Amino acid sequence: MTDLVLHEADPLSGGPVEGDDWLSAMDAIAEDDGYLEPLGKAHWAFFAEDRPNLLVTFERAESIRAREDQLPAAYAMCKARGWSLLTLIAEGETWWRDRAVWGYFDRLVDDAFFDDFDQVLFMGAGPAGHAACAYAVTAPGCRVLAIAPRATLDPDIAGWDRRNLAARRLDFRSRYGYAPDMTEGAGRVWLVHDPLHAPDAMHAALFRAPWVTALKARHTGETIERTLAGTRLIDKLAEDAMAGTLTPAGFARHWRSRRSYPPYLRGLLAQAAAQKRPGLEAMICRSVTRRMRAPRFAARLAELTGQK
């Protein structure tokens, strides 16, 4: 396979949208303390400065445009905690695999940018989880919170992953490419994934190192990021990771909040139904209806047991 690198004209990027009104909220914040810097035509770096800790995130431009405040998802969390925020914004499915992004992180290293902070946490999910792990190499001693990260999309290594097939055209073989190797200088890496979801479990298996702690969020599959956000756990996990106090036991305590999160519970019930396991369906319904008002589960339990 020929290595291809995403550049400004590559159609995979989707191209920038016309007009920059969606950037105005970030630009206003940057004027006070920080910056909003274009990186080529498909990426931006948004930095909002505070002290003493820095959170580094990766986000698609379409997500920011769709948000009412048109700010990165982590901005409010950082503002409330007095953290600085650096968000790398991508227009389209770039996976942040762009020479302009590589050059930007090179400049941060040359300027000893990360040395100005007491602690640095890289965070991301899915493709952004790959980026968080891959670029963590630029901040030795940093911490990483990666949610279902992809180790690589190089088909010679991860040919079994049939998701995001178009993104295989991107260069995962050269700079900042193989995410597990790029975490070697990190102080700690926490990897949240669903061990029952084969593609994510196989990627997680490639992150085998003493500094990696696996945290298991079973039965979430492709909805893992949405479930963590819906249960309001992302902020809590980020806070624990930044402090270096995140443990499997602590994660398990946080993860209990899924037991009152309706989309997760409906997913469990649908999975049991698809497997044609009425006994398991009834067990799930009983558990849910004992703890909360859930008409749908009560109705299904009545169907399964013949009771009203």
mmCIF file of C-alpha atoms in Angstrom:
data_model
loop_
_atom_site.group_PDB
_atom_site.id
_atom_site.type_symbol
_atom_site.label_atom_id
_atom_site.label_comp_id
_atom_site.label_asym_id
_atom_site.label_seq_id
_atom_site.Cartn_x
_atom_site.Cartn_y
_atom_site.Cartn_z
ATOM 1 C CA MET A 1 0.000 0.000 0.000
ATOM 2 C CA THR A 2 1.304 3.452 -0.898
ATOM 3 C CA ASP A 3 1.518 5.816 2.047
ATOM 4 C CA LEU A 4 -0.699 8.831 1.537
ATOM 5 C CA VAL A 5 -0.638 11.946 3.669
ATOM 6 C CA LEU A 6 -3.690 14.156 4.050
ATOM 7 C CA HIS A 7 -3.017 17.649 2.787
ATOM 8 C CA GLU A 8 -5.183 20.696 2.350
ATOM 9 C CA ALA A 9 -6.687 19.628 -0.978
ATOM 10 C CA ASP A 10 -7.349 16.005 -0.059
ATOM 11 C CA PRO A 11 -11.099 15.284 -0.483
ATOM 12 C CA LEU A 12 -11.097 13.210 2.701
ATOM 13 C CA SER A 13 -10.901 16.426 4.687
ATOM 14 C CA GLY A 14 -14.293 17.536 3.441
ATOM 15 C CA GLY A 15 -12.786 21.003 3.015
ATOM 16 C CA PRO A 16 -13.428 24.017 5.191
ATOM 17 C CA VAL A 17 -16.889 25.483 5.322
ATOM 18 C CA GLU A 18 -17.464 28.879 3.810
ATOM 19 C CA GLY A 19 -17.416 31.690 6.343
ATOM 20 C CA ASP A 20 -15.878 31.644 9.782
ATOM 21 C CA ASP A 21 -18.746 32.789 12.003
ATOM 22 C CA TRP A 22 -18.558 29.548 13.984
ATOM 23 C CA LEU A 23 -15.008 30.484 15.005
ATOM 24 C CA SER A 24 -16.002 33.818 16.539
ATOM 25 C CA ALA A 25 -16.722 32.482 20.061
ATOM 26 C CA MET A 26 -13.304 30.844 20.255
ATOM 27 C CA ASP A 27 -11.659 33.877 18.702
ATOM 28 C CA ALA A 28 -13.166 36.133 21.380
ATOM 29 C CA ILE A 29 -11.767 33.934 24.155
ATOM 30 C CA ALA A 30 -8.400 33.723 22.416
ATOM 31 C CA GLU A 31 -8.133 37.510 22.284
ATOM 32 C CA ASP A 32 -8.140 37.676 26.075
ATOM 33 C CA ASP A 33 -5.729 34.866 26.900
ATOM 34 C CA GLY A 34 -4.766 32.298 24.326
ATOM 35 C CA TYR A 35 -4.949 31.929 20.567
ATOM 36 C CA LEU A 36 -6.889 30.438 17.679
ATOM 37 C CA GLU A 37 -4.441 29.393 14.993
ATOM 38 C CA PRO A 38 -5.267 27.845 11.610
ATOM 39 C CA LEU A 39 -3.139 24.803 10.759
ATOM 40 C CA GLY A 40 -3.368 24.498 7.006
ATOM 41 C CA LYS A 41 -6.937 24.523 5.687
ATOM 42 C CA ALA A 42 -8.345 21.530 7.567
ATOM 43 C CA HIS A 43 -7.291 22.156 11.176
ATOM 44 C CA TRP A 44 -7.151 24.770 13.919
ATOM 45 C CA ALA A 45 -5.474 24.951 17.317
ATOM 46 C CA PHE A 46 -7.559 26.641 20.021
ATOM 47 C CA PHE A 47 -5.742 27.494 23.240
ATOM 48 C CA ALA A 48 -7.435 29.027 26.285
ATOM 49 C CA GLU A 49 -4.838 29.700 28.967
ATOM 50 C CA ASP A 50 -5.184 29.216 32.700
ATOM 51 C CA ARG A 51 -3.013 27.492 35.279
ATOM 52 C CA PRO A 52 -1.630 25.181 36.493
ATOM 53 C CA ASN A 53 -2.940 22.171 34.492
ATOM 54 C CA LEU A 54 -3.526 21.649 30.774
ATOM 55 C CA LEU A 55 -6.102 19.444 29.073
ATOM 56 C CA VAL A 56 -5.427 18.558 25.425
ATOM 57 C CA THR A 57 -8.410 17.399 23.374
ATOM 58 C CA PHE A 58 -9.248 16.652 19.739
ATOM 59 C CA GLU A 59 -12.613 17.512 18.197
ATOM 60 C CA ARG A 60 -14.377 17.655 14.843
ATOM 61 C CA ALA A 61 -15.408 21.111 13.623
ATOM 62 C CA GLU A 62 -18.921 19.875 12.850
ATOM 63 C CA SER A 63 -19.439 19.021 16.528
ATOM 64 C CA ILE A 64 -18.406 22.510 17.609
ATOM 65 C CA ARG A 65 -20.620 24.163 14.987
ATOM 66 C CA ALA A 66 -23.608 22.117 16.180
ATOM 67 C CA ARG A 67 -23.122 23.171 19.810
ATOM 68 C CA GLU A 68 -25.076 26.211 20.977
ATOM 69 C CA ASP A 69 -22.058 28.042 22.378
ATOM 70 C CA GLN A 70 -19.828 26.885 19.492
ATOM 71 C CA LEU A 71 -16.993 26.088 21.866
ATOM 72 C CA PRO A 72 -15.066 22.845 22.381
ATOM 73 C CA ALA A 73 -16.874 20.297 24.533
ATOM 74 C CA ALA A 74 -14.239 20.473 27.268
ATOM 75 C CA TYR A 75 -14.162 24.263 27.568
ATOM 76 C CA ALA A 76 -16.800 24.552 30.329
ATOM 77 C CA MET A 77 -15.156 21.770 32.347
ATOM 78 C CA CYS A 78 -11.758 23.445 32.108
ATOM 79 C CA LYS A 79 -13.160 26.869 32.918
ATOM 80 C CA ALA A 80 -14.848 25.509 36.048
ATOM 81 C CA ARG A 81 -11.648 23.838 37.243
ATOM 82 C CA GLY A 82 -9.146 26.533 36.314
ATOM 83 C CA TRP A 83 -7.430 24.377 33.702
ATOM 84 C CA SER A 84 -5.940 25.517 30.441
ATOM 85 C CA LEU A 85 -7.389 23.905 27.315
ATOM 86 C CA LEU A 86 -5.740 23.095 24.013
ATOM 87 C CA THR A 87 -8.139 21.675 21.417
ATOM 88 C CA LEU A 88 -7.033 20.506 17.971
ATOM 89 C CA ILE A 89 -10.007 20.993 15.640
ATOM 90 C CA ALA A 90 -10.407 19.004 12.421
ATOM 91 C CA GLU A 91 -12.635 19.757 9.446
ATOM 92 C CA GLY A 92 -13.770 16.346 8.245
ATOM 93 C CA GLU A 93 -12.494 12.857 8.929
ATOM 94 C CA THR A 94 -8.808 13.740 8.996
ATOM 95 C CA TRP A 95 -7.864 11.795 12.129
ATOM 96 C CA TRP A 96 -5.475 14.748 12.688
ATOM 97 C CA ARG A 97 -3.052 12.962 10.305
ATOM 98 C CA ASP A 98 -1.739 16.093 8.629
ATOM 99 C CA ARG A 99 1.721 17.588 8.216
ATOM 100 C CA ALA A 100 0.396 20.913 9.502
ATOM 101 C CA VAL A 101 -0.645 19.238 12.755
ATOM 102 C CA TRP A 102 2.677 17.400 12.997
ATOM 103 C CA GLY A 103 4.495 20.693 12.517
ATOM 104 C CA TYR A 104 2.391 22.373 15.175
ATOM 105 C CA PHE A 105 3.276 19.755 17.774
ATOM 106 C CA ASP A 106 6.903 19.964 16.697
ATOM 107 C CA ARG A 107 6.801 23.684 17.475
ATOM 108 C CA LEU A 108 5.259 23.032 20.885
ATOM 109 C CA VAL A 109 8.162 20.714 21.665
ATOM 110 C CA ASP A 110 10.737 23.219 20.415
ATOM 111 C CA ASP A 111 9.148 25.961 22.540
ATOM 112 C CA ALA A 112 8.969 23.682 25.630
ATOM 113 C CA PHE A 113 5.280 24.610 25.733
ATOM 114 C CA PHE A 114 4.214 21.699 27.929
ATOM 115 C CA ASP A 115 6.902 22.485 30.511
ATOM 116 C CA ASP A 116 4.848 25.494 31.616
ATOM 117 C CA PHE A 117 2.211 23.272 33.240
ATOM 118 C CA ASP A 118 2.258 21.212 36.410
ATOM 119 C CA GLN A 119 0.276 18.448 34.737
ATOM 120 C CA VAL A 120 -0.822 17.705 31.181
ATOM 121 C CA LEU A 121 -3.664 15.356 30.269
ATOM 122 C CA PHE A 122 -4.387 14.241 26.707
ATOM 123 C CA MET A 123 -7.951 12.996 26.206
ATOM 124 C CA GLY A 124 -9.998 11.634 23.311
ATOM 125 C CA ALA A 125 -12.394 8.941 22.130
ATOM 126 C CA GLY A 126 -12.272 6.770 19.004
ATOM 127 C CA PRO A 127 -10.294 8.619 16.307
ATOM 128 C CA ALA A 128 -9.611 11.394 18.836
ATOM 129 C CA GLY A 129 -8.403 8.686 21.216
ATOM 130 C CA HIS A 130 -5.827 7.681 18.622
ATOM 131 C CA ALA A 131 -4.712 11.313 18.353
ATOM 132 C CA ALA A 132 -4.541 11.720 22.136
ATOM 133 C CA CYS A 133 -2.247 8.709 22.419
ATOM 134 C CA ALA A 134 -0.201 9.513 19.311
ATOM 135 C CA TYR A 135 0.594 13.115 20.212
ATOM 136 C CA ALA A 136 1.176 12.372 23.907
ATOM 137 C CA VAL A 137 4.777 11.626 22.938
ATOM 138 C CA THR A 138 5.342 15.390 22.684
ATOM 139 C CA ALA A 139 4.735 15.884 26.425
ATOM 140 C CA PRO A 140 6.880 13.388 28.367
ATOM 141 C CA GLY A 141 5.369 12.524 31.729
ATOM 142 C CA CYS A 142 1.863 13.527 30.664
ATOM 143 C CA ARG A 143 -1.246 11.487 31.397
ATOM 144 C CA VAL A 144 -3.657 10.096 28.827
ATOM 145 C CA LEU A 145 -7.346 9.245 29.083
ATOM 146 C CA ALA A 146 -8.273 7.351 25.919
ATOM 147 C CA ILE A 147 -11.798 6.066 25.308
ATOM 148 C CA ALA A 148 -11.965 3.211 22.791
ATOM 149 C CA PRO A 149 -8.842 4.491 21.008
ATOM 150 C CA ARG A 150 -7.708 3.091 17.672
ATOM 151 C CA ALA A 151 -4.103 1.944 17.786
ATOM 152 C CA THR A 152 -3.727 2.478 14.033
ATOM 153 C CA LEU A 153 -5.653 2.105 10.798
ATOM 154 C CA ASP A 154 -2.676 0.675 8.949
ATOM 155 C CA PRO A 155 -4.304 -2.335 7.220
ATOM 156 C CA ASP A 156 -1.159 -4.415 7.719
ATOM 157 C CA ILE A 157 -1.724 -4.181 11.474
ATOM 158 C CA ALA A 158 -5.452 -3.530 11.883
ATOM 159 C CA GLY A 159 -6.928 -4.936 8.685
ATOM 160 C CA TRP A 160 -9.641 -6.590 10.765
ATOM 161 C CA ASP A 161 -11.166 -3.206 11.618
ATOM 162 C CA ARG A 162 -13.663 -2.509 8.819
ATOM 163 C CA ARG A 163 -14.810 0.803 10.256
ATOM 164 C CA ASN A 164 -13.620 4.066 8.727
ATOM 165 C CA LEU A 165 -12.368 2.346 5.583
ATOM 166 C CA ALA A 166 -11.796 5.638 3.752
ATOM 167 C CA ALA A 167 -9.426 6.792 6.485
ATOM 168 C CA ARG A 168 -7.045 3.960 5.656
ATOM 169 C CA ARG A 169 -5.736 6.246 2.910
ATOM 170 C CA LEU A 170 -4.168 8.392 5.605
ATOM 171 C CA ASP A 171 -0.575 7.924 6.680
ATOM 172 C CA PHE A 172 -0.432 5.882 9.885
ATOM 173 C CA ARG A 173 3.092 4.616 9.223
ATOM 174 C CA SER A 174 5.320 7.641 9.623
ATOM 175 C CA ARG A 175 5.289 10.442 12.188
ATOM 176 C CA TYR A 176 3.062 10.127 15.244
ATOM 177 C CA GLY A 177 1.608 7.023 13.614
ATOM 178 C CA TYR A 178 1.389 3.917 15.795
ATOM 179 C CA ALA A 179 -0.393 5.115 18.924
ATOM 180 C CA PRO A 180 0.745 2.402 21.404
ATOM 181 C CA ASP A 181 4.408 3.250 20.770
ATOM 182 C CA MET A 182 3.719 6.968 21.141
ATOM 183 C CA THR A 183 2.538 6.511 24.744
ATOM 184 C CA GLU A 184 5.906 5.216 25.924
ATOM 185 C CA GLY A 185 6.902 8.527 27.486
ATOM 186 C CA ALA A 186 3.584 9.073 29.226
ATOM 187 C CA GLY A 187 3.379 8.834 32.973
ATOM 188 C CA ARG A 188 0.038 7.026 32.988
ATOM 189 C CA VAL A 189 -2.438 5.910 30.339
ATOM 190 C CA TRP A 190 -6.015 4.952 31.177
ATOM 191 C CA LEU A 191 -7.784 3.091 28.386
ATOM 192 C CA VAL A 192 -11.574 2.801 28.675
ATOM 193 C CA HIS A 193 -13.155 0.252 26.349
ATOM 194 C CA ASP A 194 -15.796 -2.445 25.996
ATOM 195 C CA PRO A 195 -13.982 -5.807 26.135
ATOM 196 C CA LEU A 196 -17.071 -7.468 24.615
ATOM 197 C CA HIS A 197 -16.911 -5.283 21.490
ATOM 198 C CA ALA A 198 -14.397 -7.100 19.287
ATOM 199 C CA PRO A 199 -12.883 -4.226 17.243
ATOM 200 C CA ASP A 200 -12.252 -2.013 20.273
ATOM 201 C CA ALA A 201 -11.031 -4.958 22.351
ATOM 202 C CA MET A 202 -8.511 -5.838 19.638
ATOM 203 C CA HIS A 203 -7.224 -2.270 19.483
ATOM 204 C CA ALA A 204 -6.985 -2.196 23.286
ATOM 205 C CA ALA A 205 -4.930 -5.396 23.207
ATOM 206 C CA LEU A 206 -2.255 -3.554 21.206
ATOM 207 C CA PHE A 207 -1.732 -1.136 24.101
ATOM 208 C CA ARG A 208 0.210 -3.605 26.230
ATOM 209 C CA ALA A 209 2.557 -1.751 28.570
ATOM 210 C CA PRO A 210 3.093 -1.318 32.319
ATOM 211 C CA TRP A 211 1.937 2.298 32.162
ATOM 212 C CA VAL A 212 -1.451 1.388 30.603
ATOM 213 C CA THR A 213 -4.453 0.648 32.836
ATOM 214 C CA ALA A 214 -7.483 -0.895 31.127
ATOM 215 C CA LEU A 215 -10.891 0.201 32.421
ATOM 216 C CA LYS A 216 -13.806 -1.911 31.221
ATOM 217 C CA ALA A 217 -17.176 -0.470 30.216
ATOM 218 C CA ARG A 218 -19.031 -3.591 29.118
ATOM 219 C CA HIS A 219 -22.061 -3.587 26.821
ATOM 220 C CA THR A 220 -21.414 -0.125 25.412
ATOM 221 C CA GLY A 221 -20.008 -1.038 21.986
ATOM 222 C CA GLU A 222 -19.996 1.854 19.547
ATOM 223 C CA THR A 223 -21.950 4.004 22.018
ATOM 224 C CA ILE A 224 -19.250 4.103 24.686
ATOM 225 C CA GLU A 225 -18.476 7.832 24.382
ATOM 226 C CA ARG A 226 -22.174 8.733 24.294
ATOM 227 C CA THR A 227 -22.834 6.557 27.341
ATOM 228 C CA LEU A 228 -19.991 8.100 29.350
ATOM 229 C CA ALA A 229 -21.209 11.573 28.396
ATOM 230 C CA GLY A 230 -24.840 10.696 29.162
ATOM 231 C CA THR A 231 -23.918 9.411 32.619
ATOM 232 C CA ARG A 232 -21.826 12.558 33.169
ATOM 233 C CA LEU A 233 -18.710 10.508 33.735
ATOM 234 C CA ILE A 234 -16.318 12.125 31.286
ATOM 235 C CA ASP A 235 -15.733 15.150 33.521
ATOM 236 C CA LYS A 236 -15.267 12.934 36.582
ATOM 237 C CA LEU A 237 -12.846 10.626 34.785
ATOM 238 C CA ALA A 238 -10.890 13.589 33.421
ATOM 239 C CA GLU A 239 -10.659 15.094 36.895
ATOM 240 C CA ASP A 240 -9.394 11.822 38.408
ATOM 241 C CA ALA A 241 -6.956 11.293 35.542
ATOM 242 C CA MET A 242 -5.574 14.813 35.829
ATOM 243 C CA ALA A 243 -5.026 14.227 39.549
ATOM 244 C CA GLY A 244 -3.510 10.793 38.905
ATOM 245 C CA THR A 245 -6.060 9.129 41.193
ATOM 246 C CA LEU A 246 -8.044 7.143 38.614
ATOM 247 C CA THR A 247 -8.064 3.436 39.527
ATOM 248 C CA PRO A 248 -10.060 0.395 38.350
ATOM 249 C CA ALA A 249 -11.933 0.426 41.664
ATOM 250 C CA GLY A 250 -12.698 4.123 41.342
ATOM 251 C CA PHE A 251 -13.841 3.669 37.768
ATOM 252 C CA ALA A 252 -16.118 0.798 38.843
ATOM 253 C CA ARG A 253 -17.759 3.092 41.401
ATOM 254 C CA HIS A 254 -18.295 5.785 38.778
ATOM 255 C CA TRP A 255 -19.525 3.208 36.268
ATOM 256 C CA ARG A 256 -22.404 2.187 38.520
ATOM 257 C CA SER A 257 -24.218 5.289 37.277
ATOM 258 C CA ARG A 258 -25.045 3.332 34.110
ATOM 259 C CA ARG A 259 -27.642 1.433 36.144
ATOM 260 C CA SER A 260 -29.921 4.488 36.022
ATOM 261 C CA TYR A 261 -29.133 5.561 32.448
ATOM 262 C CA PRO A 262 -32.124 4.597 30.247
ATOM 263 C CA PRO A 263 -30.324 4.321 26.872
ATOM 264 C CA TYR A 264 -27.809 1.880 28.363
ATOM 265 C CA LEU A 265 -30.564 -0.169 29.991
ATOM 266 C CA ARG A 266 -32.586 -0.263 26.769
ATOM 267 C CA GLY A 267 -29.486 -1.460 24.961
ATOM 268 C CA LEU A 268 -29.049 -4.303 27.440
ATOM 269 C CA LEU A 269 -32.666 -5.332 26.972
ATOM 270 C CA ALA A 270 -32.425 -5.195 23.182
ATOM 271 C CA GLN A 271 -29.268 -7.287 23.266
ATOM 272 C CA ALA A 272 -30.932 -9.971 25.401
ATOM 273 C CA ALA A 273 -33.935 -10.000 23.048
ATOM 274 C CA ALA A 274 -31.689 -10.341 19.986
ATOM 275 C CA GLN A 275 -29.984 -13.307 21.645
ATOM 276 C CA LYS A 276 -33.430 -14.872 22.298
ATOM 277 C CA ARG A 277 -32.821 -15.064 26.034
ATOM 278 C CA PRO A 278 -36.190 -14.324 27.676
ATOM 279 C CA GLY A 279 -34.887 -15.330 31.102
ATOM 280 C CA LEU A 280 -32.182 -12.673 30.874
ATOM 281 C CA GLU A 281 -34.718 -10.142 29.606
ATOM 282 C CA ALA A 282 -36.894 -10.809 32.646
ATOM 283 C CA MET A 283 -33.910 -10.496 34.978
ATOM 284 C CA ILE A 284 -33.001 -7.113 33.475
ATOM 285 C CA CYS A 285 -36.597 -5.891 33.704
ATOM 286 C CA ARG A 286 -36.898 -6.932 37.341
ATOM 287 C CA SER A 287 -33.649 -5.216 38.240
ATOM 288 C CA VAL A 288 -34.676 -1.983 36.533
ATOM 289 C CA THR A 289 -38.252 -1.846 37.827
ATOM 290 C CA ARG A 290 -37.086 -2.447 41.412
ATOM 291 C CA ARG A 291 -34.836 0.599 41.266
ATOM 292 C CA MET A 292 -36.719 3.103 39.128
ATOM 293 C CA ARG A 293 -39.966 3.925 37.405
ATOM 294 C CA ALA A 294 -39.668 2.303 33.981
ATOM 295 C CA PRO A 295 -43.011 1.634 32.229
ATOM 296 C CA ARG A 296 -41.385 0.053 29.181
ATOM 297 C CA PHE A 297 -39.497 -2.465 31.307
ATOM 298 C CA ALA A 298 -42.565 -3.152 33.432
ATOM 299 C CA ALA A 299 -44.634 -3.823 30.319
ATOM 300 C CA ARG A 300 -41.996 -6.147 28.876
ATOM 301 C CA LEU A 301 -41.735 -8.006 32.174
ATOM 302 C CA ALA A 302 -45.526 -8.500 32.153
ATOM 303 C CA GLU A 303 -45.291 -9.906 28.608
ATOM 304 C CA LEU A 304 -42.536 -12.304 29.588
ATOM 305 C CA THR A 305 -44.156 -13.556 32.795
ATOM 306 C CA GLY A 306 -47.799 -13.380 31.784
ATOM 307 C CA GLN A 307 -48.484 -11.190 34.811
ATOM 308 C CA LYS A 308 -50.132 -7.785 34.911
#
